[in-house]
Coordinates of C-alpha atoms in Angstrom, one line a residue:
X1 CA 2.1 -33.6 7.4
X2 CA 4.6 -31.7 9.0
X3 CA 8.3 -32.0 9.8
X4 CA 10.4 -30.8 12.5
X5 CA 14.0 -31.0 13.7
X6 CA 14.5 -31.2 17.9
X7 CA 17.2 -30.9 19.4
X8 CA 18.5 -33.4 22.7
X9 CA 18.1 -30.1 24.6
X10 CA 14.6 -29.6 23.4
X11 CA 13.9 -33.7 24.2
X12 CA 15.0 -33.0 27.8
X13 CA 13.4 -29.8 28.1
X14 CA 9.9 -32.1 27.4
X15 CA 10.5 -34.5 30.3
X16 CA 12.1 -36.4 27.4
X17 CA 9.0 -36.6 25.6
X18 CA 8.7 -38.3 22.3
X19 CA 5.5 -37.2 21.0
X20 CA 6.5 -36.0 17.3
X21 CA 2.8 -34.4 17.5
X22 CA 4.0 -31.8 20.8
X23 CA 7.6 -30.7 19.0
X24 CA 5.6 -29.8 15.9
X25 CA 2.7 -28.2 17.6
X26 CA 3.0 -24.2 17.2
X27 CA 3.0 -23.4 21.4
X28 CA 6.1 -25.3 21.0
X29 CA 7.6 -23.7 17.8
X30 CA 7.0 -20.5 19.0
X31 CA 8.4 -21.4 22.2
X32 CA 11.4 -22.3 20.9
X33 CA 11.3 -19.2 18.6
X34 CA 10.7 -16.8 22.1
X35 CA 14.1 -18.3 23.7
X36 CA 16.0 -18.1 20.2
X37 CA 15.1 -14.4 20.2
X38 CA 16.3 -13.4 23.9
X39 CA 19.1 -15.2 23.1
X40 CA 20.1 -13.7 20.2
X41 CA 19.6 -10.7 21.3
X42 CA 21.4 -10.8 24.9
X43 CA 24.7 -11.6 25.9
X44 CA 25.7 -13.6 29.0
X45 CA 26.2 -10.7 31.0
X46 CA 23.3 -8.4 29.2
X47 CA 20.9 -11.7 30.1
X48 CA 22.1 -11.4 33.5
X49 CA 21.7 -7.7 34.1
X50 CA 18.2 -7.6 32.6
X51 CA 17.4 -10.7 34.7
X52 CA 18.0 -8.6 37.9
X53 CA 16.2 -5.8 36.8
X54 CA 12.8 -5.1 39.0
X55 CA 9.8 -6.0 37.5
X56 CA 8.6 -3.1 37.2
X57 CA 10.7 -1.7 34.7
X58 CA 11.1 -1.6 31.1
X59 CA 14.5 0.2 29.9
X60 CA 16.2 -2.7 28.1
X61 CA 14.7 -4.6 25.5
X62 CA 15.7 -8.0 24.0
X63 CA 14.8 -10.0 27.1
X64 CA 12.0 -11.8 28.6
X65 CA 9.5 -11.7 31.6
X66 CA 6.2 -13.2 32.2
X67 CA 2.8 -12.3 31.6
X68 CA 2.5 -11.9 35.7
X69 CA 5.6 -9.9 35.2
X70 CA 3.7 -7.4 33.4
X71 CA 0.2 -7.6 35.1
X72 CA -1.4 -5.7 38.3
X73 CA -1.8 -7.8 41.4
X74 CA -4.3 -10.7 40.8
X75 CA -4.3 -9.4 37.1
X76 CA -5.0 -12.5 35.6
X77 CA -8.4 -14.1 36.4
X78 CA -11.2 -16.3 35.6
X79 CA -14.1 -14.9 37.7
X80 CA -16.2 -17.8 39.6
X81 CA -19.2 -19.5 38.6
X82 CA -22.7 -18.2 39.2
X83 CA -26.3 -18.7 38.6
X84 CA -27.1 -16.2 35.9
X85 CA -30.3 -14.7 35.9
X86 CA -31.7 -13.3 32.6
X87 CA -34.1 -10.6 32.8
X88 CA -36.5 -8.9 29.6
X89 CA -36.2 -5.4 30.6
X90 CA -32.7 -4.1 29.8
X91 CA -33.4 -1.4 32.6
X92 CA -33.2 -4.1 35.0
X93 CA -30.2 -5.7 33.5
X94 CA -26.5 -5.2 32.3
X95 CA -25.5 -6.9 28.9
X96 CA -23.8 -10.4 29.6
X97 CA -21.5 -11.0 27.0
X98 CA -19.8 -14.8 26.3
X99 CA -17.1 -15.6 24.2
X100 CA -18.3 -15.6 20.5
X101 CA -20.3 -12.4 21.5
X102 CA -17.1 -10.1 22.7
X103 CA -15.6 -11.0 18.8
X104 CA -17.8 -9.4 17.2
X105 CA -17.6 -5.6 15.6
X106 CA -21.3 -4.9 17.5
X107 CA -20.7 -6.7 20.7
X108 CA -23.8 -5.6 22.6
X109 CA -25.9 -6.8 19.7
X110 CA -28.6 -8.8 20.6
X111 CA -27.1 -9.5 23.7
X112 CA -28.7 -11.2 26.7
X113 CA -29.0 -9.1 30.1
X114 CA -28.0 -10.8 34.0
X115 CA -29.9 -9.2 36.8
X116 CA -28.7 -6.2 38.7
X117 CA -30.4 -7.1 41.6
X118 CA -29.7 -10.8 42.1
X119 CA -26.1 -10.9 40.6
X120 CA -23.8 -10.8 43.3
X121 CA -20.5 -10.7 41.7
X122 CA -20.8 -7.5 38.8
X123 CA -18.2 -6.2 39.9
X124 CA -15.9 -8.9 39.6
X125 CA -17.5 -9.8 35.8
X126 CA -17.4 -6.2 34.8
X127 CA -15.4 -5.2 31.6
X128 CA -13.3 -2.1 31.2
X129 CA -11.6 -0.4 28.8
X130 CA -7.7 -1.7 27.7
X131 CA -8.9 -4.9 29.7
X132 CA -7.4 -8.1 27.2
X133 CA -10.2 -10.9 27.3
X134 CA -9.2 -14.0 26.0
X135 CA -11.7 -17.1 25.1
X136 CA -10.9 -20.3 27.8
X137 CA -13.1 -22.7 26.9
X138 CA -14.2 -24.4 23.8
X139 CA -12.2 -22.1 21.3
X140 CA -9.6 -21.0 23.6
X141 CA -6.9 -18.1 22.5
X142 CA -8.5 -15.6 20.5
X143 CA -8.3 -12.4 22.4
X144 CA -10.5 -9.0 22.5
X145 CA -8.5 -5.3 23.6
X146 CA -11.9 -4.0 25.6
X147 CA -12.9 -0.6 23.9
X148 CA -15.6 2.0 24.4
X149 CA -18.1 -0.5 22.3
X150 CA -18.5 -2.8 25.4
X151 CA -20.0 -0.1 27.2
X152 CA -21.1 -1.3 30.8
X153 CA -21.3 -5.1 29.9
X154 CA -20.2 -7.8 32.1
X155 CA -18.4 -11.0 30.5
X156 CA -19.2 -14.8 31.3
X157 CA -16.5 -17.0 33.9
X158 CA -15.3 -18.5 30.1
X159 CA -13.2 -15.0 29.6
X160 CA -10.0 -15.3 30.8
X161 CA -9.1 -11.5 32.2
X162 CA -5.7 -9.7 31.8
X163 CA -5.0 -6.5 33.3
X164 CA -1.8 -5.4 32.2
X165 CA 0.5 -2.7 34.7
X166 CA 0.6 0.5 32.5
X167 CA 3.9 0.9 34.7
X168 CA 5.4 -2.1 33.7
X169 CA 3.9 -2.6 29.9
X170 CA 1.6 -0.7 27.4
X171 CA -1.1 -2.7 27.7
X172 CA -1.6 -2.3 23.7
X173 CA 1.7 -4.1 22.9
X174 CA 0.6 -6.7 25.4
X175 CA -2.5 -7.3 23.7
X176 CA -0.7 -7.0 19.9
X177 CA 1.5 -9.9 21.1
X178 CA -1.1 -12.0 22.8
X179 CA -3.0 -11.8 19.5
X180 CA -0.2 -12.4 17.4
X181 CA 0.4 -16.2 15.7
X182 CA 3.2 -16.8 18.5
X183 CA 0.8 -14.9 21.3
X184 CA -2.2 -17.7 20.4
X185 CA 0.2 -20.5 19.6
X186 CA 1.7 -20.1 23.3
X187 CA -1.6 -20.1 24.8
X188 CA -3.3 -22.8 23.0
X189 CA -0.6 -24.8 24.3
X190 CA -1.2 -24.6 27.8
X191 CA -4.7 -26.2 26.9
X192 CA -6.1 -29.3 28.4
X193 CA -9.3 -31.6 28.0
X194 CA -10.1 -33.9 25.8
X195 CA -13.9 -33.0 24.7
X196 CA -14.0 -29.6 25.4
X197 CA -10.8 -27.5 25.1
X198 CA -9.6 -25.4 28.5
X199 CA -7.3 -22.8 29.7
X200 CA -6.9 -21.9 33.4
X201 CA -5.4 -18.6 34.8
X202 CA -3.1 -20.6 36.4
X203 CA -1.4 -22.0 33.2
X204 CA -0.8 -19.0 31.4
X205 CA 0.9 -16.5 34.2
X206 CA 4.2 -17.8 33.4
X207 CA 3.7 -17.4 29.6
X208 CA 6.7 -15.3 28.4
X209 CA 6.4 -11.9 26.5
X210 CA 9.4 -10.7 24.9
X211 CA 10.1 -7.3 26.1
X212 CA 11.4 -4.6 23.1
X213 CA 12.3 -1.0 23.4
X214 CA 10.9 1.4 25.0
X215 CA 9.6 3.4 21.9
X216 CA 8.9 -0.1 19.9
X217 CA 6.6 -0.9 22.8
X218 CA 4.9 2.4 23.0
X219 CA 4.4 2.6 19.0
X220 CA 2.6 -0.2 18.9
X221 CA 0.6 0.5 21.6
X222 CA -0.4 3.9 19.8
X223 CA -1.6 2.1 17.3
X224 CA -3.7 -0.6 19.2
X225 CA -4.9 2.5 21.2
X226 CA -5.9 4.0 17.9
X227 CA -7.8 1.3 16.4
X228 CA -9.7 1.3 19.5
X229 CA -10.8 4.3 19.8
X230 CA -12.2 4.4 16.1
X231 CA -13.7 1.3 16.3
X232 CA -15.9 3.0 19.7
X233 CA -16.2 5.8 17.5
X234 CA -17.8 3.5 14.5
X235 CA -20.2 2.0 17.6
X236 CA -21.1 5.1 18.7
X237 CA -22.0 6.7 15.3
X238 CA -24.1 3.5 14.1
X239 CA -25.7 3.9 17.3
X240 CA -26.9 7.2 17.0
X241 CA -27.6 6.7 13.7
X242 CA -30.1 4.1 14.3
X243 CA -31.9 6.5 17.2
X244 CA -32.1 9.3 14.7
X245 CA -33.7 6.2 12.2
X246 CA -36.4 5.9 15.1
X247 CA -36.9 9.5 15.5
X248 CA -36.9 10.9 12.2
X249 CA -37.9 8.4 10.1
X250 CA -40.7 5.8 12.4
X251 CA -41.0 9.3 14.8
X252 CA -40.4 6.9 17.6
X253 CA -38.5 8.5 21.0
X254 CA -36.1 5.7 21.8
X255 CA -35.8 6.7 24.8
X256 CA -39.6 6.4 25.9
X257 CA -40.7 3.5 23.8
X258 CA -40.4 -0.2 25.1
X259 CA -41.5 -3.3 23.6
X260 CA -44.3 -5.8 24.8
X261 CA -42.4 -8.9 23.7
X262 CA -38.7 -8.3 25.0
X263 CA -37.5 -11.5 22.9
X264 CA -38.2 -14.1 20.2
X265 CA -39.2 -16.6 22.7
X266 CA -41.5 -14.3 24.6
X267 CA -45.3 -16.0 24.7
X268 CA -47.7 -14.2 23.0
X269 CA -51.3 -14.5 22.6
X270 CA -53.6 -12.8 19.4
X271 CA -55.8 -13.4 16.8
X272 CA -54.3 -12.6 13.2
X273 CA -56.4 -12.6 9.6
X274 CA -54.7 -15.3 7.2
X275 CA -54.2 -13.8 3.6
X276 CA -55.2 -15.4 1.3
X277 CA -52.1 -14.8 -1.2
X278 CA -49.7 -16.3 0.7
X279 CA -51.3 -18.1 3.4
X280 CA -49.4 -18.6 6.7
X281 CA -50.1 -20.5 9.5
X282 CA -47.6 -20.4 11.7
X283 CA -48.3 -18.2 14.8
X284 CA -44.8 -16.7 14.9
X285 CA -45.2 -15.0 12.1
X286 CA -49.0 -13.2 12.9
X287 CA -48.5 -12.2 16.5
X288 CA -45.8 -11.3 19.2
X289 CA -42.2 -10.4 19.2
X290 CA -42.1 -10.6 15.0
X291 CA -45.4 -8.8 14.2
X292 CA -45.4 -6.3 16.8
X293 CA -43.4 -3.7 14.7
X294 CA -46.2 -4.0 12.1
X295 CA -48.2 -1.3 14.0
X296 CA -45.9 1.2 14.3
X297 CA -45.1 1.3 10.7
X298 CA -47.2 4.1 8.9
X299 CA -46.7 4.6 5.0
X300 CA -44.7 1.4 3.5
X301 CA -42.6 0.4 0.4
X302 CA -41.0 -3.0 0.0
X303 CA -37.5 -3.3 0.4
X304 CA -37.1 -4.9 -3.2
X305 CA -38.1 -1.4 -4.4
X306 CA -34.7 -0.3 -3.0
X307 CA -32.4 -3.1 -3.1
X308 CA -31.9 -6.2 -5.3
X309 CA -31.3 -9.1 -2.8
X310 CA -29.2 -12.5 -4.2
X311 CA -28.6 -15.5 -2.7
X312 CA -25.7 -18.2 -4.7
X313 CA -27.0 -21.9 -4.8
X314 CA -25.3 -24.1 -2.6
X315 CA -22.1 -26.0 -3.5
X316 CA -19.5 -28.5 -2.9
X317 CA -16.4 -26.5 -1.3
X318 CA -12.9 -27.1 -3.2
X319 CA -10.8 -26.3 -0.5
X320 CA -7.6 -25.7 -1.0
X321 CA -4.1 -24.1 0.3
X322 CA -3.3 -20.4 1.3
X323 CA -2.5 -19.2 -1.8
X324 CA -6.1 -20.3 -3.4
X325 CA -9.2 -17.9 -2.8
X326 CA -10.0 -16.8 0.6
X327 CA -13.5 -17.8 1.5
X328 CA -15.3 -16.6 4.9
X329 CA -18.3 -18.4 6.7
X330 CA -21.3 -17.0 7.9
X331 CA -19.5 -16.3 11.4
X332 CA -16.8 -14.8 10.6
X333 CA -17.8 -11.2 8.9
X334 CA -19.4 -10.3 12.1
X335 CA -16.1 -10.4 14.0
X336 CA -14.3 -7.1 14.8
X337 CA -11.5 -7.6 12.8
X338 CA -12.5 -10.8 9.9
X339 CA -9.7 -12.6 8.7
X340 CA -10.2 -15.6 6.1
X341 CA -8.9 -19.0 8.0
X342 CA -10.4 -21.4 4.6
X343 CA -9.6 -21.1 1.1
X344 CA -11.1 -22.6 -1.8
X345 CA -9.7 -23.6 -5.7
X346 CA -10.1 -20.5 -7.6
X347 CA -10.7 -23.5 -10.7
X348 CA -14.2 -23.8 -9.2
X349 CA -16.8 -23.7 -11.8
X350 CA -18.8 -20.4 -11.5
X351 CA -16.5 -18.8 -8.7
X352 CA -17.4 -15.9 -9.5
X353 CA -21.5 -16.1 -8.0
X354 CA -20.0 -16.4 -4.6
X355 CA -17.3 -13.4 -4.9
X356 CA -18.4 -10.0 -3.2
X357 CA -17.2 -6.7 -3.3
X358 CA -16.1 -4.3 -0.4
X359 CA -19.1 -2.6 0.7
X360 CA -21.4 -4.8 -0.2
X361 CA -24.6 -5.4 2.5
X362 CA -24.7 -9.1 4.1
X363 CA -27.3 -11.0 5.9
X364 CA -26.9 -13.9 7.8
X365 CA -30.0 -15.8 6.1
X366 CA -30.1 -19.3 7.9
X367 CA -30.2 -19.4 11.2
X368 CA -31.9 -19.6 14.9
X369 CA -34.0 -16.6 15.4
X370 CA -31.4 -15.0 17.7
X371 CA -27.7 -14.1 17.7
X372 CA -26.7 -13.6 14.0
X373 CA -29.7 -14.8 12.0
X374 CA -31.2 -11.9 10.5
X375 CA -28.7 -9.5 11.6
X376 CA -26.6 -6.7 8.9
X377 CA -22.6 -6.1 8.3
X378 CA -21.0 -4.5 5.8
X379 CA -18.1 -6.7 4.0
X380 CA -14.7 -4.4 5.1
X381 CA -12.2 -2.9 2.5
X382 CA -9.7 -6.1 3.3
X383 CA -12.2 -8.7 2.5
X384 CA -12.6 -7.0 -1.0
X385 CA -13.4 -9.1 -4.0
X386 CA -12.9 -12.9 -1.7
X387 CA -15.5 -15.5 -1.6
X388 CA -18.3 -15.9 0.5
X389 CA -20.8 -18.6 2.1
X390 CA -24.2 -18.7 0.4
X391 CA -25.9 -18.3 3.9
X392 CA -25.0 -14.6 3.4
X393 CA -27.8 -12.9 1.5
X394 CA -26.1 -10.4 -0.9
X395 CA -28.1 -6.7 -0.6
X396 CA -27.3 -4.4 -3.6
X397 CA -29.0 -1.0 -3.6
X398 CA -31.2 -0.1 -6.9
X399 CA -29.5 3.2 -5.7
X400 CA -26.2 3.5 -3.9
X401 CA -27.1 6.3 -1.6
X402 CA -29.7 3.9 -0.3
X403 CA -27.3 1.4 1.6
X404 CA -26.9 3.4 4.6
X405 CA -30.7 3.8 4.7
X406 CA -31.1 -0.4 4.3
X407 CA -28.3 -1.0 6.6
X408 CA -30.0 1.2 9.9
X409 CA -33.4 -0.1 8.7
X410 CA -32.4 -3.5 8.7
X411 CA -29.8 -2.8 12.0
X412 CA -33.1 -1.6 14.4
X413 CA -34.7 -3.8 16.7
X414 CA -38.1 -2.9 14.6
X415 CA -36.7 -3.9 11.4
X416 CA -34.9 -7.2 12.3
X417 CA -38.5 -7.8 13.5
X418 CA -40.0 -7.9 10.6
X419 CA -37.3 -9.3 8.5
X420 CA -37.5 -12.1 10.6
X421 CA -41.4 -12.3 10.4
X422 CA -40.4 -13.3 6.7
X423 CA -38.6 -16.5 8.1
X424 CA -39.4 -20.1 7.5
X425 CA -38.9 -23.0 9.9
X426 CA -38.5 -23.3 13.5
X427 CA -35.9 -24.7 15.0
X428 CA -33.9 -23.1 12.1
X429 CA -34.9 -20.4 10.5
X430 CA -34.4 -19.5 6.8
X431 CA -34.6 -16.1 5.1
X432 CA -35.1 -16.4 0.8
X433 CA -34.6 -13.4 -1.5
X434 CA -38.5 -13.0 -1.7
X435 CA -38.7 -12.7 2.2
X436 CA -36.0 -9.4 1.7
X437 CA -38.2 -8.5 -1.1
X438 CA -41.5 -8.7 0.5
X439 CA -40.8 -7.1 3.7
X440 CA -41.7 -3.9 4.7
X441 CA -39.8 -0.4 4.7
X442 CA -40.9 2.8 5.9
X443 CA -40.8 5.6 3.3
X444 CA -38.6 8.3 3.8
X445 CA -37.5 11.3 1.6
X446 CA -34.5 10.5 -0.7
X447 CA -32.9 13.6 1.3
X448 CA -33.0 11.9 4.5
X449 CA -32.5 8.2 3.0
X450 CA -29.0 9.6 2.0
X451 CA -27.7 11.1 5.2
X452 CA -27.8 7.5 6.5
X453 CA -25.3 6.2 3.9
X454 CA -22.6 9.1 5.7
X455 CA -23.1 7.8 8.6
X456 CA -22.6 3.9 7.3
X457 CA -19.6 5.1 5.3
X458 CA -18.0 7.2 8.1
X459 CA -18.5 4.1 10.6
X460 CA -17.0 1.5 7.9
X461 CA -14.1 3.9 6.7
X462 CA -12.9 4.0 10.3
X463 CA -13.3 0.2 11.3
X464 CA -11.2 -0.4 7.8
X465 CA -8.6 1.9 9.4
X466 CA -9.0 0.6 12.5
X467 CA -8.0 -2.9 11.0
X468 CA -5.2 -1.4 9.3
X469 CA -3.4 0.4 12.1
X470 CA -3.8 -3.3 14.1
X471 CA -1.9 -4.9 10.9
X472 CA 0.5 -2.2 10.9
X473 CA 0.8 -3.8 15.1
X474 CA 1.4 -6.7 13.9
X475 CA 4.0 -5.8 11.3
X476 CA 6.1 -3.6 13.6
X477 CA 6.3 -7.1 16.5
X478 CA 7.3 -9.2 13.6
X479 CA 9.6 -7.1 12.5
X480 CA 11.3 -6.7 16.2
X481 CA 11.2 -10.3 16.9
X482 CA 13.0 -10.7 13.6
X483 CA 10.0 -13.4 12.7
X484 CA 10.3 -13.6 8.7
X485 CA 7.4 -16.0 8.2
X486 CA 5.0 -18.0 10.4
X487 CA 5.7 -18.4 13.6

């Protein structure tokens, strides 16, 4: 339950609304905590010279202006609906992204790809760099600062689009504040629909943004600006990592090679030998997009000679307050930045199976065979010692100097192939320790095996910093906007 007083000014401000629900929401708290701010801050006549101020400028600070205040012309959009046409050959294609794909630390990851040639409207869906996409539909407010990682990938008409005026405000403090606790509060406000959750561009151009100091603004902007650029310098070192993986290690040219089956619902037709040890019948798992890697492997370990997979059993969830143990879901340790949203009792009985280290390889291990299911992360230096769901398969290297080598293995399109070969089911798939165990691993020196862990441990020590210098963001708005706790 939650309590709060309102004011008659506040009443009338509602249309007079009576709705103890609306006055407690957090759009309207942090409303009320945006106009406490300016006026704190401003004085009758400093409110009314800032108020006259052009646009365009940002000298004073303690005042507010609204989010088309700070935007281009036509900066805020939702582009228009279209037919979307999916092709198999990425050549043919740009990656479509949608709003749980743009969240996550690998955005282009298993990502679907639109036509070139019968998409009409790329240029309006395109995605560029310090562009601010924020979710409208379904989960509506969580917001994405475009980096280098996004590459040439065009987003879905359910991304709302900001372009912020460099002239008018560093797009990085504009993002830091549309991310912030009072940022999503205010824009999860302006939400209608029953069933389905919406946000127009329409409702959110008069959202307000407090306006700071010059050098304020442009610190935090630095430090969005940062983060960025080492997280596209994490994407692009995994990325050549994995083509060196192909090269050196499968002696595959990535750049020549192409698969036969594109996808995992791509129809194939073959005849397969049944063994008799562990007999299989299921067609997925002899022939097409799963098997076809199995040719281009030549000598072959199994993984459980390098790594020790373990899976908790299942359990009832204690949940509990903020101050228990922070537990993450399957989801959420793909996203760019993961931050624990459920807690559990730390009095559970044996709490300790389900707490992981920093470091430590996951695998999403239950799952439709596409998106996450089958797909690597590494748990970040914040998430250190918390508890985690049971659908992530724990991976812990015999040797540590093999988890880089794991990681790109299992991080190629050839080796999530055959890790998902191991699957059971069909509608939705399940991975067991013995199908990490069993599958396949090419050999490789120990030499080479432990050049990939640099590159792993380079890529994750700059996403960690990445996360910190947005937290450091964060810290320096609160500390402006004088917000002690909450919103």
């Amino acid at each position: 339950m939650r309590a709060v007083v309102s004011a008659s000014a506040d009443l009338a401000t509602a249309g007079r609304r009576l709705d103890a629900s609306y006055h407690a929401s957090d759009g309207v708290l942090a409303a009320r905590c945006v106009r406490r701010w300016e006026a704190g801050r401003n004085s009758d006549t400093q409110g009314s010279r800032a108020a006259c101020e052009p646009a365009g400028t940002y000298r004073t600070g303690g005042r507010l202006q609204t989010l088309a205040d700070v935007c281009v012309n036509n900066g805020i959009f939702i582009p228009s609906r279209f037919k979307r046409i999916f092709v198999d050959d990425p050549q043919h294609g740009v990656p479509y992204l949608t709003g749980g794909s743009i969240l996550q630390a690998d955005p282009l990851a298993g990502a679907k790809h639109i036509s070139r040639r019968f998409t009409s409207n790329l240029e309006e869906l395109a995605l560029r760099e310090r562009m601010i996409l924020v979710t409208c539909s379904g989960t509506v407010g969580n917001s994405v600062y475009v980096n280098g990682c996004f590459g040439e990938a065009v987003g879905s008409p359910d991304l709302l689009r900001v372009v912020a005026d460099p002239a008018k405000v560093p797009p990085g403090y504009l993002y830091a504040f549309l991310t912030s606790p009072m940022g999503k509060a205010l824009i999860t406000q302006q939400t209608y629909g029953a069933v389905v959750p919406h946000v127009e561009a329409h409702h959110v151009v008069g959202l307000p943004i407090p306006r700071l100091d010059r050098d304020t603004e442009e610190r935090i902007h630095a430090l969005i600006e940062r983060a960025a650029a080492l997280r596209t310098r994490a994407g692009a070192r995994l990325k050549e990592s994995k083509r060196r993986f192909q090269r050196k290690v499968l002696g595959l040219d990535p750049d020549l090679h192409s698969w036969r089956y594109g996808n995992e619902h791509a129809r194939g037709i073959g005849v397969a030998w049944v063994q008799t040890q562990r007999p299989r019948l299921d067609a997925f798992h002899h022939i097409g997009y799963a098997a076809e890697p199995e040719a281009l492997l030549g000598s072959r370990v199994c993984l459980g000679e390098l790594v020790r997979p373990y899976q908790p059993p299942q359990f009832k969830r204690p949940y509990a307050g903020n101050g228990a143990m922070p537990f993450l879901s399957g989801i959420d340790l793909y996203d760019t930045y993961p931050k624990p949203h459920m807690y559990i009792s730390r009095r559970m009985p044996n709490l300790d199976r389900y707490v992981v280290g920093a470091g430590t390889i996951l695998v999403q291990n239950v799952g439709q065979r596409y998106g996450l299911f089958g797909r690597p992360t590494v748990l970040p230096r914040h998430l250190d010692g918390v508890a985690v769901t049971q659908h992530l398969m724990r991976l812990y290297p015999i040797a540590e100097s093999d988890r880089g080598f794991v990681y790109i293995w299992l991080a190629t399109d050839c080796g999530r192939r055959l890790l998902l070969r191991q699957s059971c089911g069909t509608s939705m798939g399940v991975l067991f320790e013995r199908s990490f165990s069993e599958m396949p691993v090419p050999v490789a020196e120990s030499a080479l095996r432990a050049t990939f862990e640099r590159d792993v441990a380079a890529a994750q020590a700059d996403r960690d910093e990445a996360n910190n210098l947005e937290e450091q963001a964060q810290a320096a708005l609160r500390e402006a906007l004088e917000i002690k706790s909450g919103i």
